[in-house]
PDB file of C-alpha atoms in Angstrom:
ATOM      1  CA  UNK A  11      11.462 -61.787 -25.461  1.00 80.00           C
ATOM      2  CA  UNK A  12      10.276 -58.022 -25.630  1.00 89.00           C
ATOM      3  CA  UNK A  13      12.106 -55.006 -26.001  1.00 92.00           C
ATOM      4  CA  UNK A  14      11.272 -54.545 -22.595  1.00 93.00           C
ATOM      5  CA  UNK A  15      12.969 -57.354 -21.266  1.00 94.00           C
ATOM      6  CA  UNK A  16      16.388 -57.064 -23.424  1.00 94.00           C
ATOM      7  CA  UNK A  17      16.942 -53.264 -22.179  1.00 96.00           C
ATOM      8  CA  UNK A  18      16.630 -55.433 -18.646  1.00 96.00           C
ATOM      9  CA  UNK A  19      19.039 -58.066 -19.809  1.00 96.00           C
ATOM     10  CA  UNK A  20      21.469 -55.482 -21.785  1.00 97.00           C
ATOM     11  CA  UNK A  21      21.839 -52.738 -18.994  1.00 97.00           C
ATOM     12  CA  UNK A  22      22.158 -55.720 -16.313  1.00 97.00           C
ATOM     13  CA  UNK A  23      24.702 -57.087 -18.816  1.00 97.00           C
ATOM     14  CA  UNK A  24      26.657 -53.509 -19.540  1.00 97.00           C
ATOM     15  CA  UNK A  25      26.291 -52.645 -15.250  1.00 97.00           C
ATOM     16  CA  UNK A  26      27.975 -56.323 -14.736  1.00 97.00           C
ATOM     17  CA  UNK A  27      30.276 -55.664 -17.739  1.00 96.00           C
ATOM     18  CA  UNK A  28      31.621 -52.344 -16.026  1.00 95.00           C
ATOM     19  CA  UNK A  29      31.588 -53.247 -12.735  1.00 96.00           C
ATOM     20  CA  UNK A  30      34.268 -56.273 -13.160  1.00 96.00           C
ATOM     21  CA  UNK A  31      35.989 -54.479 -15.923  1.00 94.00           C
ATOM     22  CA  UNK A  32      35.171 -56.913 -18.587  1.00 95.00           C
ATOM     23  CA  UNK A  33      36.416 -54.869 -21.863  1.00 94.00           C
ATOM     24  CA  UNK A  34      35.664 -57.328 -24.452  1.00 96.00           C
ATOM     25  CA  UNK A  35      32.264 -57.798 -22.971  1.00 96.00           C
ATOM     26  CA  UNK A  36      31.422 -54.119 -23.261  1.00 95.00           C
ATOM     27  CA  UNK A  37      33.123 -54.006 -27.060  1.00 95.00           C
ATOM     28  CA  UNK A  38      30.741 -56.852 -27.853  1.00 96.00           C
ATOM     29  CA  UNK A  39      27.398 -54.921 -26.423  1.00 96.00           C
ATOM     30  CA  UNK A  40      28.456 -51.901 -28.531  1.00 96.00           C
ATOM     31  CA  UNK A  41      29.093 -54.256 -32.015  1.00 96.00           C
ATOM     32  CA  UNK A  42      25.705 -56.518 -30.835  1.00 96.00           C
ATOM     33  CA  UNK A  43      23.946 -52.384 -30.883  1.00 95.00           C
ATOM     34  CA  UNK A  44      25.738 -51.289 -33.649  1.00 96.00           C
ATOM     35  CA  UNK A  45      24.357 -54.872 -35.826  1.00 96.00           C
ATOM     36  CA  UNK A  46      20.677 -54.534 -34.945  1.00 95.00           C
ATOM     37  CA  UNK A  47      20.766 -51.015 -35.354  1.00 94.00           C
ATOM     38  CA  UNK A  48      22.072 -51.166 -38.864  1.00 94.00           C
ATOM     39  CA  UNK A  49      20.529 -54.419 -39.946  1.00 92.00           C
ATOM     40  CA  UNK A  50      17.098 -54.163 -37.947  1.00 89.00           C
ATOM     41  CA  UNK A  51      17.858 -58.067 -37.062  1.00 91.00           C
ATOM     42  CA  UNK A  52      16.964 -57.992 -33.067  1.00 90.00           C
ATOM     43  CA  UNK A  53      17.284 -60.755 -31.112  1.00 89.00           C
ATOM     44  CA  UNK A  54      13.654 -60.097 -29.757  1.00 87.00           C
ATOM     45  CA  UNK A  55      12.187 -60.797 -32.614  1.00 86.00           C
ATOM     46  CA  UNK A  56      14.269 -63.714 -33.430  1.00 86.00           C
ATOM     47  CA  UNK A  57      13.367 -65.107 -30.031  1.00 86.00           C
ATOM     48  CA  UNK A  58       9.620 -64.009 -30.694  1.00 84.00           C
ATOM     49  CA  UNK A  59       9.659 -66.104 -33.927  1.00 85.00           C
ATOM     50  CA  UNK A  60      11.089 -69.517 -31.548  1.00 86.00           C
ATOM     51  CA  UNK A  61       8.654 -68.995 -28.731  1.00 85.00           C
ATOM     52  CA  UNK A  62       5.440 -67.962 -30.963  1.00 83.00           C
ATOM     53  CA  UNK A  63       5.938 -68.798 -34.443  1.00 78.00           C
ATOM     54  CA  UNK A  64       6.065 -64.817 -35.675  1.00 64.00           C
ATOM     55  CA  UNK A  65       8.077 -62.339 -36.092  1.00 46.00           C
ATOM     56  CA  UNK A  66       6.436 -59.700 -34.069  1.00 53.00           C
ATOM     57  CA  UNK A  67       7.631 -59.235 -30.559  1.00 48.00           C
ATOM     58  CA  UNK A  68       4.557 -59.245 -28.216  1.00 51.00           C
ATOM     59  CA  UNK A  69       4.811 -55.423 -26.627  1.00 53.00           C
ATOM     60  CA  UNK A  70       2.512 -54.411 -23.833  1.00 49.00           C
ATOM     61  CA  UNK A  71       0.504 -51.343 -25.558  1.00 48.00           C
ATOM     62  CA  UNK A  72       1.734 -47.513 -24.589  1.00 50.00           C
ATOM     63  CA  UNK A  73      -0.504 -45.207 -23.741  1.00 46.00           C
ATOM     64  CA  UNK A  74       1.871 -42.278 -25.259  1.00 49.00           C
ATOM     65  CA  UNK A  75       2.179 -44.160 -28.114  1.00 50.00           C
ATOM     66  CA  UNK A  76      -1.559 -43.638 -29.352  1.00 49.00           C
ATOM     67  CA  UNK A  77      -1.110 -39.757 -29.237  1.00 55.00           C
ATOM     68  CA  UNK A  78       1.921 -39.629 -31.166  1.00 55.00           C
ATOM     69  CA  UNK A  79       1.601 -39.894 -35.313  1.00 60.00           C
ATOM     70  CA  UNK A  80       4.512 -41.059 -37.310  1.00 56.00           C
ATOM     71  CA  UNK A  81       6.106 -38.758 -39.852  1.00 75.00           C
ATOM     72  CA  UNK A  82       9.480 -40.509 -40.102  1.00 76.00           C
ATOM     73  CA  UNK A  83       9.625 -44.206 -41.554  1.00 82.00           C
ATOM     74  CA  UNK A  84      12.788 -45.290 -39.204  1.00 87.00           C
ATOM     75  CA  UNK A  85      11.821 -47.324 -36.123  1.00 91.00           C
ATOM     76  CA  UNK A  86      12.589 -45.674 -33.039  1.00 93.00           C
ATOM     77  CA  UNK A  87      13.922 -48.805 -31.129  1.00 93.00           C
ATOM     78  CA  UNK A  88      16.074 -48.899 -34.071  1.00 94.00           C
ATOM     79  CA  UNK A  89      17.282 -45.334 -33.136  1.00 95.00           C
ATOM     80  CA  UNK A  90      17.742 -46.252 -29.809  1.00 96.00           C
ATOM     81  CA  UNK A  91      20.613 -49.108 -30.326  1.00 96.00           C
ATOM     82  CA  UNK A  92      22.288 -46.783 -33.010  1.00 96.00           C
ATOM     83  CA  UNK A  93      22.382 -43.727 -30.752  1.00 97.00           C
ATOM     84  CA  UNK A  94      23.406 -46.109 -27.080  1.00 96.00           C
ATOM     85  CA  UNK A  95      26.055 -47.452 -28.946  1.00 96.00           C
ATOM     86  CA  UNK A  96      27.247 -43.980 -30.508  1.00 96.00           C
ATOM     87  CA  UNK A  97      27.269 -42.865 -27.034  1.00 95.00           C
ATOM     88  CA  UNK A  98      29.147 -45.962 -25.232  1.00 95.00           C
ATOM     89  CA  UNK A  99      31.994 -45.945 -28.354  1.00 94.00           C
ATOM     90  CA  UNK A 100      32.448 -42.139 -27.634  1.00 93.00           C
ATOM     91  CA  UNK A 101      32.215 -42.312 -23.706  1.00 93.00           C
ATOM     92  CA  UNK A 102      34.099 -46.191 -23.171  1.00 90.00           C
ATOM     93  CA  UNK A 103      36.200 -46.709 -26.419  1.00 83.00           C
ATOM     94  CA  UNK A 104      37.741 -42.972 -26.855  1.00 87.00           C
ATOM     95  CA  UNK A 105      36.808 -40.942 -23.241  1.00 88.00           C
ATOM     96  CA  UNK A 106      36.990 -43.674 -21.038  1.00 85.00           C
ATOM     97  CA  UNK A 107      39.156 -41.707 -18.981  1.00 85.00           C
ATOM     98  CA  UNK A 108      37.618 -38.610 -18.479  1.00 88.00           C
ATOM     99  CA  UNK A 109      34.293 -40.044 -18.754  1.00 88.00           C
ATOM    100  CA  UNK A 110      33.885 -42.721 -16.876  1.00 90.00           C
ATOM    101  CA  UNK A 111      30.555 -42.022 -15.557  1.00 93.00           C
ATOM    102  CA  UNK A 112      28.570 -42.330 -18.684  1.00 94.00           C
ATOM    103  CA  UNK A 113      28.563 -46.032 -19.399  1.00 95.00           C
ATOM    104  CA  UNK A 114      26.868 -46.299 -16.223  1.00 95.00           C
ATOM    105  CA  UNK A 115      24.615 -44.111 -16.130  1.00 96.00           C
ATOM    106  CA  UNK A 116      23.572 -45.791 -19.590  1.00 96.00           C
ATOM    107  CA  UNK A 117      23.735 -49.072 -18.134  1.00 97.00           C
ATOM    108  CA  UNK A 118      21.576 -47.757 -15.208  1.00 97.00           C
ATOM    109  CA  UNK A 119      19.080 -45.845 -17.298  1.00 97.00           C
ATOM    110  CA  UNK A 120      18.454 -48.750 -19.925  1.00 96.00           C
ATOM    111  CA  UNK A 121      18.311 -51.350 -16.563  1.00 97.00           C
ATOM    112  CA  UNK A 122      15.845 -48.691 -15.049  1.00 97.00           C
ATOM    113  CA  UNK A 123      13.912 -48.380 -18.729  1.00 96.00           C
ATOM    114  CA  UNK A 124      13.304 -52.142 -18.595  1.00 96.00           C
ATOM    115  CA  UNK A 125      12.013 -52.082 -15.138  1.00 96.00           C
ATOM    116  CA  UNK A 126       9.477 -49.566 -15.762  1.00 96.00           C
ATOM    117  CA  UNK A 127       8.627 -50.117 -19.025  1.00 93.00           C
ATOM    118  CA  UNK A 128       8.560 -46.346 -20.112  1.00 94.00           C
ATOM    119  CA  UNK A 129      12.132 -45.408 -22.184  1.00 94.00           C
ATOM    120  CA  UNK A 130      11.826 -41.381 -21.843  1.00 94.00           C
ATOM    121  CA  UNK A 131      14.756 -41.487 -25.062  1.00 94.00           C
ATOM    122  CA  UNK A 132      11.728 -43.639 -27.246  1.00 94.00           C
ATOM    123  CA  UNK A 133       9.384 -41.766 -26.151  1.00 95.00           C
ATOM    124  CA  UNK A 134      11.764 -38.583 -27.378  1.00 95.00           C
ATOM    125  CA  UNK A 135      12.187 -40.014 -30.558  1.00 94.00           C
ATOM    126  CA  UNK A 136       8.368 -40.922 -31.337  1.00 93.00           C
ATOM    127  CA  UNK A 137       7.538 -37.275 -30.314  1.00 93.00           C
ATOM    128  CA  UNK A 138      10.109 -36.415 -33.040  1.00 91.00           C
ATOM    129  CA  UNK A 139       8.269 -38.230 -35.582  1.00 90.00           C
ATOM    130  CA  UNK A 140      10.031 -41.922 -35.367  1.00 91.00           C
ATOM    131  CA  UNK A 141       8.035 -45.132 -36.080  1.00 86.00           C
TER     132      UNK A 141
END
């Protein structure tokens, strides 16, 4: 499994979460985000290590990611889970009222990120020095 393919999974997951109002779902997304972002334990590379008998995830190269250098040892993937699931406890656990919107469009843009295979908030982070 790639990174790639669990932003598919995980905004399908969050969009199907939403849509049928399946709380505890959601809640576990956010503490599954929260884990690997603090630990660095993702279930791609856990996966990876099953299917190919490594720990590396196999990533399709980036052509951004040859122009960019890294000044900050923190992995921006890593970045990525902590910051979604800042954003989803703010916007679903405390706001859900007011902002109902934003869980969506996360679930949306991280669905769409899969798809394409360019993240425009990775590539944000390498260009601000992230590994």
């Amino acid at each position: 499994m790639t990174e790639r393919s669990f932003r598919i999974f995980f905004g399908a997951s969050l969009i199907v979460a939403l849509y049928f109002d399946l709380r505890p779902l959601v809640l576990g997304l956010i503490a599954l985000l929260v884990f690997q972002g603090i630990t660095n334990w993702r279930i791609t590379h856990f996966i990876s290590r099953l299917r190919h008998g490594n720990g590396e995830a196999i990533e399709a190269p980036c052509a951004a990611a040859a122009i960019i250098t890294t000044r900050i040892n923190f992995e921006a993937e890593r970045a990525l889970h902590l910051i979604v699931a800042g954003m989803l406890i703010f916007t679903y656990a405390i706001y859900n009222q007011q902002l109902w919107f934003f869980p969506w469009f996360i679930g949306f843009a991280l669905f769409g990120a899969g798809l394409s295979g360019i993240c425009p908030m990775i590539l944000a982070l390498k260009a601000f020095g992230l590994k």
